[in-house]
Short mmCIF file of C-alpha atoms in Angstrom, two decimals:
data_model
loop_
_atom_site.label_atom_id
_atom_site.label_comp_id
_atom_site.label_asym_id
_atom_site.label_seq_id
_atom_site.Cartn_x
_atom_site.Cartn_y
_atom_site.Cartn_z
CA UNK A 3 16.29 -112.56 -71.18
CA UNK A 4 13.81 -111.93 -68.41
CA UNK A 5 9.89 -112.84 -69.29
CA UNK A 6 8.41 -110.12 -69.85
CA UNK A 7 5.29 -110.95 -68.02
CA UNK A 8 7.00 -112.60 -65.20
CA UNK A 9 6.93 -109.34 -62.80
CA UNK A 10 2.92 -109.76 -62.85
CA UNK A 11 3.64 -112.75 -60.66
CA UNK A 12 5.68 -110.12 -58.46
CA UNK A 13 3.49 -106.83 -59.18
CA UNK A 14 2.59 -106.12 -55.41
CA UNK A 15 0.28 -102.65 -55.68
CA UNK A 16 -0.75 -101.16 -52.48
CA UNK A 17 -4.34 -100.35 -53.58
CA UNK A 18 -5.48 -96.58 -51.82
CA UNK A 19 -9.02 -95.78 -51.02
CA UNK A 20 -9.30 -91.93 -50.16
CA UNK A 21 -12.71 -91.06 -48.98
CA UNK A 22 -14.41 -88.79 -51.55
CA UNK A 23 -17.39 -87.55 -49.30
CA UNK A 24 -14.61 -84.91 -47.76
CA UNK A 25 -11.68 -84.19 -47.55
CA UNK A 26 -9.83 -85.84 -44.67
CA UNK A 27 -7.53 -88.56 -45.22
CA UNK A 28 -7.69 -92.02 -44.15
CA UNK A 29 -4.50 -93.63 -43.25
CA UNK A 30 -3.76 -97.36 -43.54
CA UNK A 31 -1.65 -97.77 -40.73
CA UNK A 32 -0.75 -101.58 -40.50
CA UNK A 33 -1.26 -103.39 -43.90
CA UNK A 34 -1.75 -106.75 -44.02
CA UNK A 35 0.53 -108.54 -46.49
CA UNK A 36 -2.11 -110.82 -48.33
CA UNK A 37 -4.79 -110.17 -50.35
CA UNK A 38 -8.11 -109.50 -49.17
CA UNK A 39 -11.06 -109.09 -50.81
CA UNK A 40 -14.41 -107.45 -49.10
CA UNK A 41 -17.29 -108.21 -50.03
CA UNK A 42 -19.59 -107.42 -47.19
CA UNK A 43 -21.81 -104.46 -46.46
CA UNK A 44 -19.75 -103.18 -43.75
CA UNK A 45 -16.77 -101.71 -42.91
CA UNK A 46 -13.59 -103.64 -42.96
CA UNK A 47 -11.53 -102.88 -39.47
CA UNK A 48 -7.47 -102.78 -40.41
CA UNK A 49 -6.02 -102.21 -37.63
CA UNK A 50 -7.70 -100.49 -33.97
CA UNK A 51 -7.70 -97.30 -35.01
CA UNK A 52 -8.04 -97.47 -38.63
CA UNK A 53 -11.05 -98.07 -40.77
CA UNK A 54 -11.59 -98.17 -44.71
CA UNK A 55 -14.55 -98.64 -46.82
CA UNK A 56 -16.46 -101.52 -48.01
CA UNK A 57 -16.19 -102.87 -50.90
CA UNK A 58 -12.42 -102.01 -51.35
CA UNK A 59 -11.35 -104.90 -53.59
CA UNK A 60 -7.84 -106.09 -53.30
CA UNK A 61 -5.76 -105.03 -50.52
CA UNK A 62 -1.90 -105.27 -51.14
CA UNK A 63 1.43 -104.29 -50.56
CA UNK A 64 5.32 -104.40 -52.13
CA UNK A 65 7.87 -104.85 -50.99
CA UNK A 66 9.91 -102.92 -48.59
CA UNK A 67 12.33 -100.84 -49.89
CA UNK A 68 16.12 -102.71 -48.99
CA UNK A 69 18.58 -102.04 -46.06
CA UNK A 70 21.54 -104.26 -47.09
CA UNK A 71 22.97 -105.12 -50.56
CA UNK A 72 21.93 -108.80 -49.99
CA UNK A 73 17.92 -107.68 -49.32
CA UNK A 74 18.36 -105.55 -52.66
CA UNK A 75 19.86 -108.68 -54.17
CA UNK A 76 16.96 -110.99 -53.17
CA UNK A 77 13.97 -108.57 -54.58
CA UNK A 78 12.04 -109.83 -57.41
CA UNK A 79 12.78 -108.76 -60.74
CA UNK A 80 10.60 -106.90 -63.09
CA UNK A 81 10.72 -105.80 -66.29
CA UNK A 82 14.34 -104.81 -67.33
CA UNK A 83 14.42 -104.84 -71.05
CA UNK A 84 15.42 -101.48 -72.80
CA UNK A 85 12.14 -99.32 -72.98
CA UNK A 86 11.87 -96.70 -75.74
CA UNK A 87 10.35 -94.28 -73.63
CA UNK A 88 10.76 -91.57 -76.73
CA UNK A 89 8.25 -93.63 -79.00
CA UNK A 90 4.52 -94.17 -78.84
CA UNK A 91 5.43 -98.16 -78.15
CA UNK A 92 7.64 -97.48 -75.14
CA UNK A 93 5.26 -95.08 -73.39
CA UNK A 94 2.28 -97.91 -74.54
CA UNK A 95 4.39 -100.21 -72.82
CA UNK A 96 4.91 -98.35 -69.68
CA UNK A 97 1.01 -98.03 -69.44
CA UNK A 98 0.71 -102.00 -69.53
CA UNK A 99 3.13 -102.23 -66.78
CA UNK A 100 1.52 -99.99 -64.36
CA UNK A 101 -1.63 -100.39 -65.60
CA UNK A 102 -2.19 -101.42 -61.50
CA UNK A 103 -0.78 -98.74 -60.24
CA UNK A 104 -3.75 -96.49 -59.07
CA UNK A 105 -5.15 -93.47 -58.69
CA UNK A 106 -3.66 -91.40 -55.90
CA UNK A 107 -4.62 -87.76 -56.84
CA UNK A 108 -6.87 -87.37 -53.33
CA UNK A 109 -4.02 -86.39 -51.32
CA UNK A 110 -2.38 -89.62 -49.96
CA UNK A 111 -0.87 -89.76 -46.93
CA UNK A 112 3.27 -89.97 -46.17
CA UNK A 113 3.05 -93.60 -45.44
CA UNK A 114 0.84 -93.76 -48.67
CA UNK A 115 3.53 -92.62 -51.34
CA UNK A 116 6.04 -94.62 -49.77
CA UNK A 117 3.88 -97.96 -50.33
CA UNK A 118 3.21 -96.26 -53.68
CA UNK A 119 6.73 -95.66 -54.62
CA UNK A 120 7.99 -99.59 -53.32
CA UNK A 121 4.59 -100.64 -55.55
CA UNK A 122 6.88 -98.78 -59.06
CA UNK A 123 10.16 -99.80 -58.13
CA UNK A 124 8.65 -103.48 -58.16
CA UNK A 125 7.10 -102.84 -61.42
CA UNK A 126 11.10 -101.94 -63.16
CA UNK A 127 13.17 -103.47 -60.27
CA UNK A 128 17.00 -104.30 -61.80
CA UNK A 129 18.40 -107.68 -60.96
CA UNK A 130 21.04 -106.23 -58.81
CA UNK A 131 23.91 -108.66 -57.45
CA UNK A 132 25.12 -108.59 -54.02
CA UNK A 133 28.25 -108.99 -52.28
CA UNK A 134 28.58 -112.55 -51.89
CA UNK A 135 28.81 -113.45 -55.52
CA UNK A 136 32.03 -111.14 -56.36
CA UNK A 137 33.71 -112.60 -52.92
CA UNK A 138 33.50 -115.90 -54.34
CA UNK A 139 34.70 -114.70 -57.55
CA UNK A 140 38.01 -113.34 -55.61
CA UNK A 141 38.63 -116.54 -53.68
CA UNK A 142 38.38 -118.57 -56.74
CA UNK A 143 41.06 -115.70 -58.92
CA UNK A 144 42.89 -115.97 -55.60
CA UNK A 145 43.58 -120.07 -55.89
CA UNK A 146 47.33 -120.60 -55.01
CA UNK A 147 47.92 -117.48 -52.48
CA UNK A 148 50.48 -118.64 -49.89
CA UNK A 149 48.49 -116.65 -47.51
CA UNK A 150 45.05 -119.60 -48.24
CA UNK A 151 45.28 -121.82 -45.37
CA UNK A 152 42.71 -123.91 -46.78
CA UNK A 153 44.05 -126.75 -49.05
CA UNK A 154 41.22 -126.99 -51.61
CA UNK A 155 42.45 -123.14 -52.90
CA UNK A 156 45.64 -124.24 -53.19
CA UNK A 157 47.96 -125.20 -56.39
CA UNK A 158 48.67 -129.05 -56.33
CA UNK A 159 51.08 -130.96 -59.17
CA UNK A 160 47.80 -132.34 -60.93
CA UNK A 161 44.94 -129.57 -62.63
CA UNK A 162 42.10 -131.41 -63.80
CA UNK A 163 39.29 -129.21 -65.53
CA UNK A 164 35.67 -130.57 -65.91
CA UNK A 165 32.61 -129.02 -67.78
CA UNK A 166 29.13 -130.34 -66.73
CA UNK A 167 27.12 -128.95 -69.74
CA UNK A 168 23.32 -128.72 -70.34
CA UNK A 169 21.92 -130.83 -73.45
CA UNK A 170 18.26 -131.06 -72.25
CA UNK A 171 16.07 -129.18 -75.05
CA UNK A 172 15.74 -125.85 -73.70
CA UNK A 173 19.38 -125.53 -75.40
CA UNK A 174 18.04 -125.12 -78.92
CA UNK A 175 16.66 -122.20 -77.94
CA UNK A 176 18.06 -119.25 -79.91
CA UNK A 177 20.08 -116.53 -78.71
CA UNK A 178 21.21 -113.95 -81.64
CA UNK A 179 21.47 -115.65 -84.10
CA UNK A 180 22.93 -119.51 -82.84
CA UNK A 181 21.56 -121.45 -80.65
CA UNK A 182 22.25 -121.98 -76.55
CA UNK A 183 23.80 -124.95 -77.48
CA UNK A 184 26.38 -123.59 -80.44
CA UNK A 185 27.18 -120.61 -78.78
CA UNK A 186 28.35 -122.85 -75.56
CA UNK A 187 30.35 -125.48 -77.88
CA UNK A 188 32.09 -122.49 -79.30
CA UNK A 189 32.69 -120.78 -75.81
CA UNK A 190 34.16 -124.29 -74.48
CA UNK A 191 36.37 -125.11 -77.65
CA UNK A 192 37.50 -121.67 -76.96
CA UNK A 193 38.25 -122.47 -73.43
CA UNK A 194 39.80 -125.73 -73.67
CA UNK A 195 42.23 -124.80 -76.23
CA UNK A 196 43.57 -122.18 -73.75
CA UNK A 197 44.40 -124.20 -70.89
CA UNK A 198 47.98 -125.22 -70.42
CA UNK A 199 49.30 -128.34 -71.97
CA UNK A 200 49.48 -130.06 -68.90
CA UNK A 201 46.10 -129.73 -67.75
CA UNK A 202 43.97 -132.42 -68.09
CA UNK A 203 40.29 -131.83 -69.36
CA UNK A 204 36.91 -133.36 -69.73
CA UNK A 205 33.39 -133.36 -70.87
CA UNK A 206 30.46 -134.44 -69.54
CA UNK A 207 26.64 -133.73 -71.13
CA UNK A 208 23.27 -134.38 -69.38
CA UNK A 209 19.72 -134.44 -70.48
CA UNK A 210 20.75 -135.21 -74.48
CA UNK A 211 18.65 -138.53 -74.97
CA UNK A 212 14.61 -138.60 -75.60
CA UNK A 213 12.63 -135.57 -75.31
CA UNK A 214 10.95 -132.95 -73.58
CA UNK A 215 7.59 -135.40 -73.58
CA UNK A 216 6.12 -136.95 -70.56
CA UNK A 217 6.68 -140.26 -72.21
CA UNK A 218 10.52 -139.73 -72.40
CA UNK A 219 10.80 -138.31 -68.75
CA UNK A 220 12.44 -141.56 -67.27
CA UNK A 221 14.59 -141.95 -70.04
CA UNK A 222 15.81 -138.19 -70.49
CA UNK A 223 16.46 -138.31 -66.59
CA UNK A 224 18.86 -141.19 -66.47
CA UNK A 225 20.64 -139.87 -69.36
CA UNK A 226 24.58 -138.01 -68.78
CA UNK A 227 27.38 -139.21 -70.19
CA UNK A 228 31.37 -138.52 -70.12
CA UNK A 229 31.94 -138.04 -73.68
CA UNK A 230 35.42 -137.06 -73.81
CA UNK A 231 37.18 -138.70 -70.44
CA UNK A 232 39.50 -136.58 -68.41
CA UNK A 233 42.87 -136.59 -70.36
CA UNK A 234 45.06 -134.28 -72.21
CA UNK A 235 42.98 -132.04 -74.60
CA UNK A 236 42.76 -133.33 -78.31
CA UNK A 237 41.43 -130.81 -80.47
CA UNK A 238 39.65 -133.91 -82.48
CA UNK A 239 39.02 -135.70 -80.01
CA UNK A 240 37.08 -132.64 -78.00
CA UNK A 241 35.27 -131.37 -81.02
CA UNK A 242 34.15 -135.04 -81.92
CA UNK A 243 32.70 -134.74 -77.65
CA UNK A 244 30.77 -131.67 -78.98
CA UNK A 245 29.43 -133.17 -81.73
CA UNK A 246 27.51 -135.71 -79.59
CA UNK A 247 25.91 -132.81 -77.04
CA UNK A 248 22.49 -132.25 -79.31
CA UNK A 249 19.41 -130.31 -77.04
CA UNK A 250 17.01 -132.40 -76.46
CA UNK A 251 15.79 -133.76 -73.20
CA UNK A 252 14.89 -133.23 -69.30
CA UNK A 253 17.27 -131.83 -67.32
CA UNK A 254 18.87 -134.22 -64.96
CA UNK A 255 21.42 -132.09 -62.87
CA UNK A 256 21.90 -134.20 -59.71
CA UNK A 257 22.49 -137.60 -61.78
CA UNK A 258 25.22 -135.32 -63.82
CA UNK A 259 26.55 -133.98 -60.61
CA UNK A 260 26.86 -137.09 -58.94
CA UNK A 261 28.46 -138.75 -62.18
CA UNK A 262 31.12 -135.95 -61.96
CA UNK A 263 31.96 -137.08 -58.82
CA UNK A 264 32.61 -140.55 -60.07
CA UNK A 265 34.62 -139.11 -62.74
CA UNK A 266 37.04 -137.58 -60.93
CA UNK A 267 37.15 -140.23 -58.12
CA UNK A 268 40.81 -141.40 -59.33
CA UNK A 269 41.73 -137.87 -58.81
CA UNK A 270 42.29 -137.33 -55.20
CA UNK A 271 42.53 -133.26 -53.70
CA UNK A 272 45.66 -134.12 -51.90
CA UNK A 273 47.83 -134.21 -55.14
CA UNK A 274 45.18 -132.56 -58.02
CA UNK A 275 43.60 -129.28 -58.06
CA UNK A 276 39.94 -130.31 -59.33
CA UNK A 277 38.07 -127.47 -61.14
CA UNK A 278 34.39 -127.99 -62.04
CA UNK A 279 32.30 -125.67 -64.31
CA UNK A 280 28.62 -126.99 -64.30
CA UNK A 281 26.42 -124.97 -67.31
CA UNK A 282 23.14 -124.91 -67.18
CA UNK A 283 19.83 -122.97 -68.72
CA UNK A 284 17.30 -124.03 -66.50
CA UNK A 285 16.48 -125.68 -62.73
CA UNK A 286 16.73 -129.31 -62.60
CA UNK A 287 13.43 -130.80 -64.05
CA UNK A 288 13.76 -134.32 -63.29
CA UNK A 289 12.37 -134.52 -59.85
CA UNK A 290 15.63 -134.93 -58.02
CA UNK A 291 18.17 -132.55 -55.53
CA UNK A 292 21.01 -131.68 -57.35
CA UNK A 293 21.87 -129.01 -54.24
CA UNK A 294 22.41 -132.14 -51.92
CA UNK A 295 24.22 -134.01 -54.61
CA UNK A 296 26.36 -130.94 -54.43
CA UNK A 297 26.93 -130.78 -50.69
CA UNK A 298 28.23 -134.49 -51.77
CA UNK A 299 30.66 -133.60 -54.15
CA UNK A 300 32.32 -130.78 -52.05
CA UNK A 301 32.66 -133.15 -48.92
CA UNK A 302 34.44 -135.59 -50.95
CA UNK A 303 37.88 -136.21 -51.07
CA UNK A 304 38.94 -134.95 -54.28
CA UNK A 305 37.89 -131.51 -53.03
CA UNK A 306 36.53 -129.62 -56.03
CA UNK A 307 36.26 -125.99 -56.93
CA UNK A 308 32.94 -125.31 -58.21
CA UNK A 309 31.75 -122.86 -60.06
CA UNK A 310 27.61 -122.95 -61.94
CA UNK A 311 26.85 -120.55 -65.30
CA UNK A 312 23.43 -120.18 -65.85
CA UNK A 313 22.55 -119.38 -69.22
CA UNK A 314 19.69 -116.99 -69.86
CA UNK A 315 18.04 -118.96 -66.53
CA UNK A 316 14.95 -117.99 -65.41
CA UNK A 317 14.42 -116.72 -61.38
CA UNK A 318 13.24 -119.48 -60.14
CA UNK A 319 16.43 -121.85 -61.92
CA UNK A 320 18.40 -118.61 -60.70
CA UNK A 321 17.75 -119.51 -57.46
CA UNK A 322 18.34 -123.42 -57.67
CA UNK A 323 21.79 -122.90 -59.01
CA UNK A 324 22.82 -120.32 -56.99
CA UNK A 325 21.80 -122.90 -54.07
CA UNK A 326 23.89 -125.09 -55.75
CA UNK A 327 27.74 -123.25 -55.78
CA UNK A 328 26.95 -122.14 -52.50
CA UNK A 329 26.55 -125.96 -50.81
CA UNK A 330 29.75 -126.03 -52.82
CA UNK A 331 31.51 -122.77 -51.79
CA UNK A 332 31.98 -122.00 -55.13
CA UNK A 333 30.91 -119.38 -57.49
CA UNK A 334 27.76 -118.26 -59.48
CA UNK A 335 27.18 -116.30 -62.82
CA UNK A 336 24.27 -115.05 -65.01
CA UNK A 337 25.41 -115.15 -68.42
CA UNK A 338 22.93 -113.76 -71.27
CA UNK A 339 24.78 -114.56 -74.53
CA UNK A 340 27.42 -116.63 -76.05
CA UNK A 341 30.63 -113.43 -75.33
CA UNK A 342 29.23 -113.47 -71.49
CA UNK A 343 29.27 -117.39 -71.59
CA UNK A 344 33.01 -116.63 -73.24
CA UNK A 345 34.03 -114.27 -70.09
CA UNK A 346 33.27 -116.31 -67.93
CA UNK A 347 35.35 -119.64 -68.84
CA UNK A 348 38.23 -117.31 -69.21
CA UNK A 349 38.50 -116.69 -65.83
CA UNK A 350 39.28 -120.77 -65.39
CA UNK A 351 41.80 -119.87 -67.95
CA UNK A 352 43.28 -117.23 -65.98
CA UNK A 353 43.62 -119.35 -62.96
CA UNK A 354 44.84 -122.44 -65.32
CA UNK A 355 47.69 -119.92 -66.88
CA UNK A 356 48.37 -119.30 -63.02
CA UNK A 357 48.68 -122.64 -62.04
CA UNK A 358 51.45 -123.34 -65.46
CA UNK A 359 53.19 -119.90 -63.80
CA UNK A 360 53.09 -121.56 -59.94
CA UNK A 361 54.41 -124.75 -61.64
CA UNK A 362 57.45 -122.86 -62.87
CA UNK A 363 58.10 -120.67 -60.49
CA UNK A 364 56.34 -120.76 -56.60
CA UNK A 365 55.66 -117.13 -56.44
CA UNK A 366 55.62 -116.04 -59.84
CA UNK A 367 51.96 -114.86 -60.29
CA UNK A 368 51.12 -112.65 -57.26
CA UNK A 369 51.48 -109.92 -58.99
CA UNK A 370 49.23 -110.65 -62.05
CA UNK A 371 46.88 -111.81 -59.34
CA UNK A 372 46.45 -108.70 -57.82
CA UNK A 373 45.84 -106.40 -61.08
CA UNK A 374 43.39 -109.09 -62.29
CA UNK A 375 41.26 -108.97 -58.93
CA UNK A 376 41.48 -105.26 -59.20
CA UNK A 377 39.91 -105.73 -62.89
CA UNK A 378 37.13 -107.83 -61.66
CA UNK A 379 36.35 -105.58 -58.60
CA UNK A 380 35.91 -102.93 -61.17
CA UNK A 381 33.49 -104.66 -64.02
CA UNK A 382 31.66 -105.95 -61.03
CA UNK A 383 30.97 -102.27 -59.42
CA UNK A 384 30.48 -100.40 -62.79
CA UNK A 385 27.69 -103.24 -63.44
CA UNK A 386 25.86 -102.48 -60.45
CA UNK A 387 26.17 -98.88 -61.55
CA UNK A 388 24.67 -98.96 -64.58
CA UNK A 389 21.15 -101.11 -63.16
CA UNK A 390 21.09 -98.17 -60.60
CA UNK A 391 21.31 -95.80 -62.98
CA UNK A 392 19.06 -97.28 -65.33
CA UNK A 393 16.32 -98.30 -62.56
CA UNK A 394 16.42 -94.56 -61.14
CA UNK A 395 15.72 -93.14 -65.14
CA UNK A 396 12.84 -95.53 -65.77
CA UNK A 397 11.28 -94.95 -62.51
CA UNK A 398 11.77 -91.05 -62.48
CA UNK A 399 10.24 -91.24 -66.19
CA UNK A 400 7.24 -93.35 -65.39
CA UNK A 401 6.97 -91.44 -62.12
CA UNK A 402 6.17 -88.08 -64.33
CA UNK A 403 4.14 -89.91 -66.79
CA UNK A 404 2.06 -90.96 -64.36
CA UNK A 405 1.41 -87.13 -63.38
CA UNK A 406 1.68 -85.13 -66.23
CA UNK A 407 0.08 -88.21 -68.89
CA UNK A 408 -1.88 -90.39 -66.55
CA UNK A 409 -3.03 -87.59 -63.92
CA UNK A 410 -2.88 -90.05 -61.09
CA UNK A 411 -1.59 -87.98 -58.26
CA UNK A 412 -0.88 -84.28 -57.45
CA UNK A 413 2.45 -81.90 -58.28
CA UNK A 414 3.05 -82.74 -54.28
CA UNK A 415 2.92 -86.31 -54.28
CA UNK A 416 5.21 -86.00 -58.25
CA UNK A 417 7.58 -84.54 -56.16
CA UNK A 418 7.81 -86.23 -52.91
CA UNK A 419 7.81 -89.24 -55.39
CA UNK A 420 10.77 -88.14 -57.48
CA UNK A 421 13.23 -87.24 -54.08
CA UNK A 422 12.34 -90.27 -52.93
CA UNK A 423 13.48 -91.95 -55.76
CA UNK A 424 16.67 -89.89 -55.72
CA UNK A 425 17.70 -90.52 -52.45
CA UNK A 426 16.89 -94.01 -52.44
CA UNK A 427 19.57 -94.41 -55.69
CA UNK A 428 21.81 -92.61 -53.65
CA UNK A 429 21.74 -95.00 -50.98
CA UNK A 430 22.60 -97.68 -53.76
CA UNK A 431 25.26 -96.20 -55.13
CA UNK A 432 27.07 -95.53 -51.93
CA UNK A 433 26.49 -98.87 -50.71
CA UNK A 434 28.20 -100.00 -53.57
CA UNK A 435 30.80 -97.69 -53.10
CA UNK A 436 31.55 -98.84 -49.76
CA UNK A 437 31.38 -102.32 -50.65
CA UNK A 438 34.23 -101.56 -53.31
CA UNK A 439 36.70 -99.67 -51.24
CA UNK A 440 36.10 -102.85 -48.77
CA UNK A 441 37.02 -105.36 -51.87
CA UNK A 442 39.95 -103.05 -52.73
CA UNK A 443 41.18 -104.10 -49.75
CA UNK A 444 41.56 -107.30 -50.68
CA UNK A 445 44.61 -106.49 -52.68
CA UNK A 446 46.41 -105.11 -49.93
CA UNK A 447 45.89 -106.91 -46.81
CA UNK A 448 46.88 -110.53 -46.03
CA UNK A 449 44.18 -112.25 -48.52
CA UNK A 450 42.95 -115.02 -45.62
CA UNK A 451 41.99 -112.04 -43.09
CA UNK A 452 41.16 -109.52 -45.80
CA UNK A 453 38.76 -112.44 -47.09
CA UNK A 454 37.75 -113.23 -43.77
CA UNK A 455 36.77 -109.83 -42.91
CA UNK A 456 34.74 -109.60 -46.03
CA UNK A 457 32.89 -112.59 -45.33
CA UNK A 458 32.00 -111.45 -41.66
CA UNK A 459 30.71 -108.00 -42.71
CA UNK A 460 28.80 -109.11 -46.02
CA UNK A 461 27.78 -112.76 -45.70
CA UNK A 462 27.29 -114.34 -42.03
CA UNK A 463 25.61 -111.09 -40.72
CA UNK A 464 23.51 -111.39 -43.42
CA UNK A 465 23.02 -115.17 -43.72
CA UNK A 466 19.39 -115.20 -41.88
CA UNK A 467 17.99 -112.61 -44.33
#
């Protein structure tokens, strides 16, 4: 769940100053993107042309609206939590989140209302995903295609299955009514007992000695530890590993990463398909660099497929992990309860169930493979539907209350306001839509060009943003 007061941090409110001697506008051409406070007697020069009064207080801006999926993808996040906006709570709470937001009821300028509107949308702005994370999600569904030239996607004699799981303290947090840490030993004892009988699987915890004290930093930070060894699954044997993963340290995630890799070490890429699953609820807090211990683990030679859950994980630990599948090429997902922890793992059983089927029979599976990408393509788009949606009611509301409750602008800025908002939705929703039809087309072209293709379009064009 987001913080609720972590979109302050974000809150970037173009403040307007409309001169009330008369009644001609003056327009803040070029704003500057940090805050500035005046304090002198005279007047403070913006730009050549431009001029504002003294005393003006904090100067700042939000930011700009998006122009690709992957800018909408990498705006801050506000406040997304279900708002009542029926009872006297949810329209209180609405006040306290645009508190900020001034007065604009002097007639603002164009460029005005457009700051104004990016200065809302920050205030309620969804935490949209963008392309790359569902074109991982394909290549990984898509292990074992004849048409994947690379041999770390393809299906080898040997599937070995490792979870990297987070015992560091933040675990005991609840969520519902269990735990972090319960709801991911029953999403894992789930998992494991679904892979085939000939997959091997194993355990290991990090973070689960000392505690969250200063005093216990060293110790909690040297602390992982392979508690059920990469073997055949035993039901006892697994549920006795579980036993032993109790929240309550740091969070050491490039000593667990790097330990992986010395796991698997007897399990070499050219005759085992290697499938990591690294769950964590929080950034690494042990003063290391788990990303470059990642970069490590995808150059070596047993060749892993890696894939990072974050669990309830703030932005910041978003960010870290995210950072982490991609110096892996692997895959990232937000998970916010124990059933979205369960969805996830699944997919590793889908691909295990398709590596039993390749084992059998060489080209059995294709066609389960394409109706299961076609499912994912799907959940993915509808998701992204429903934050648009959901961003364009809350910010259409708010924009009205602000009019008709608040009085802070005119019926002609309400409006221009509200068709902005419209046709910046739009725009969402038919970049999604053309990002769909693109993924579609996954199913039907040769997968390497199709994903290829996909990856030129949506990723390396966009890789400087």
């Amino acid at each position: 769940m987001k913080n609720r007061f972590s979109l302050i941090t974000f809150l970037i409110v173009l403040c307007f100053l409309l001169a009330s001697c008369n009644e001609e506008e003056q327009v803040v051409q070029n704003p500057v993107l940090e805050v500035q406070n005046e304090t002198n007697e005279e007047e403070s020069i913006v730009d050549s042309e431009t001029k504002v009064e003294e005393n003006q207080g904090e100067f700042l801006i939000a930011p700009p609206l998006p122009t690709t999926l992957k800018e909408l993808e990498n705006l801050s996040v506000g406040y997304t939590e279900y708002i009542n906006r029926l009872s006297e709570e949810g329209q209180q709470l609405i006040d306290e989140l645009t508190e900020e937001i001034p007065d604009i009821s002097n007639n603002p300028t164009t460029e005005q209302l457009n700051r104004y509107y990016e200065a809302i949308l920050s205030v309620f702005q969804e935490d949209f995903v963008g392309p790359e994370e569902i074109i991982e999600t394909l290549k990984f569904q898509s292990i074992g295609s004849p048409d994947i030239e690379d041999p770390r996607y393809q299906f080898k004699e040997n599937l070995n299955v490792v979870i990297i799981l987070d015992a560091s303290g933040s675990m005991a947090n609840m969520e519902g009514s269990v735990t972090r840490m319960d709801a991911a030993k029953t999403a894992l004892d789930e998992f494991v007992k679904g892979l085939p009988e000939d997959a091997n699987v194993g355990l290991r915890i990090y973070g689960h000695k000392g505690t969250g004290s200063s005093s216990d930093k060293a110790l909690s930070c040297s602390s992982s530890e392979l508690v059920y060894p990469i073997s055949k699954y035993s039901a006892e044997g697994f549920n006795q590993a579980l036993e032993k993963s109790k929240p309550s340290g740091w969070t050491p995630i490039e000593l667990a990463i790097a330990e992986a890799q010395k796991d698997l070490s007897a399990f070499k890429g050219d005759t085992n398909t290697n499938i990591i699953y690294l769950v964590s609820d929080g950034i690494s807090t042990c003063d290391d660099d788990p990303v470059q211990a990642a970069k490590m683990l995808y150059e070596s030679d047993i060749t892993p497929i890696v894939n990072v859950i974050g669990f309830n994980v703030d932005h910041e630990g978003q960010k870290q992990l995210q950072n982490i599948a991609k110096a892996t090429k692997g895959t990232y997902k937000h998970v916010t309860d124990a059933q979205s922890l369960q969805d996830k793992l699944n997919e590793a059983n889908e691909v295990a169930l398709k590596w039993k089927q390749w084992k059998e029979s060489q080209d059995g599976w294709l066609g389960y493979y394409r109706v299961n990408n076609s499912l994912d393509i799907y959940v993915y788009i509808s998701q992204q539907n429903v934050k648009m949606r959901k961003e364009r009611s809350e910010l259409g509301f708010t924009i009205t209350h602000l009019y008709q409750q608040k009085q802070k602008m005119s019926r002609e800025s309400h409006d221009y306001l509200k068709l902005k908002n419209a046709e910046y939705h739009d725009w969402i929703e038919k970049e999604y839509g053309k990002l769909k039809a693109d993924l579609e087309a996954l199913n039907e072209l040769n997968y390497a060009e199709a994903v290829q293709e996909l990856e030129d379009k949506y990723i390396k064009n966009t890789s400087a943003q």
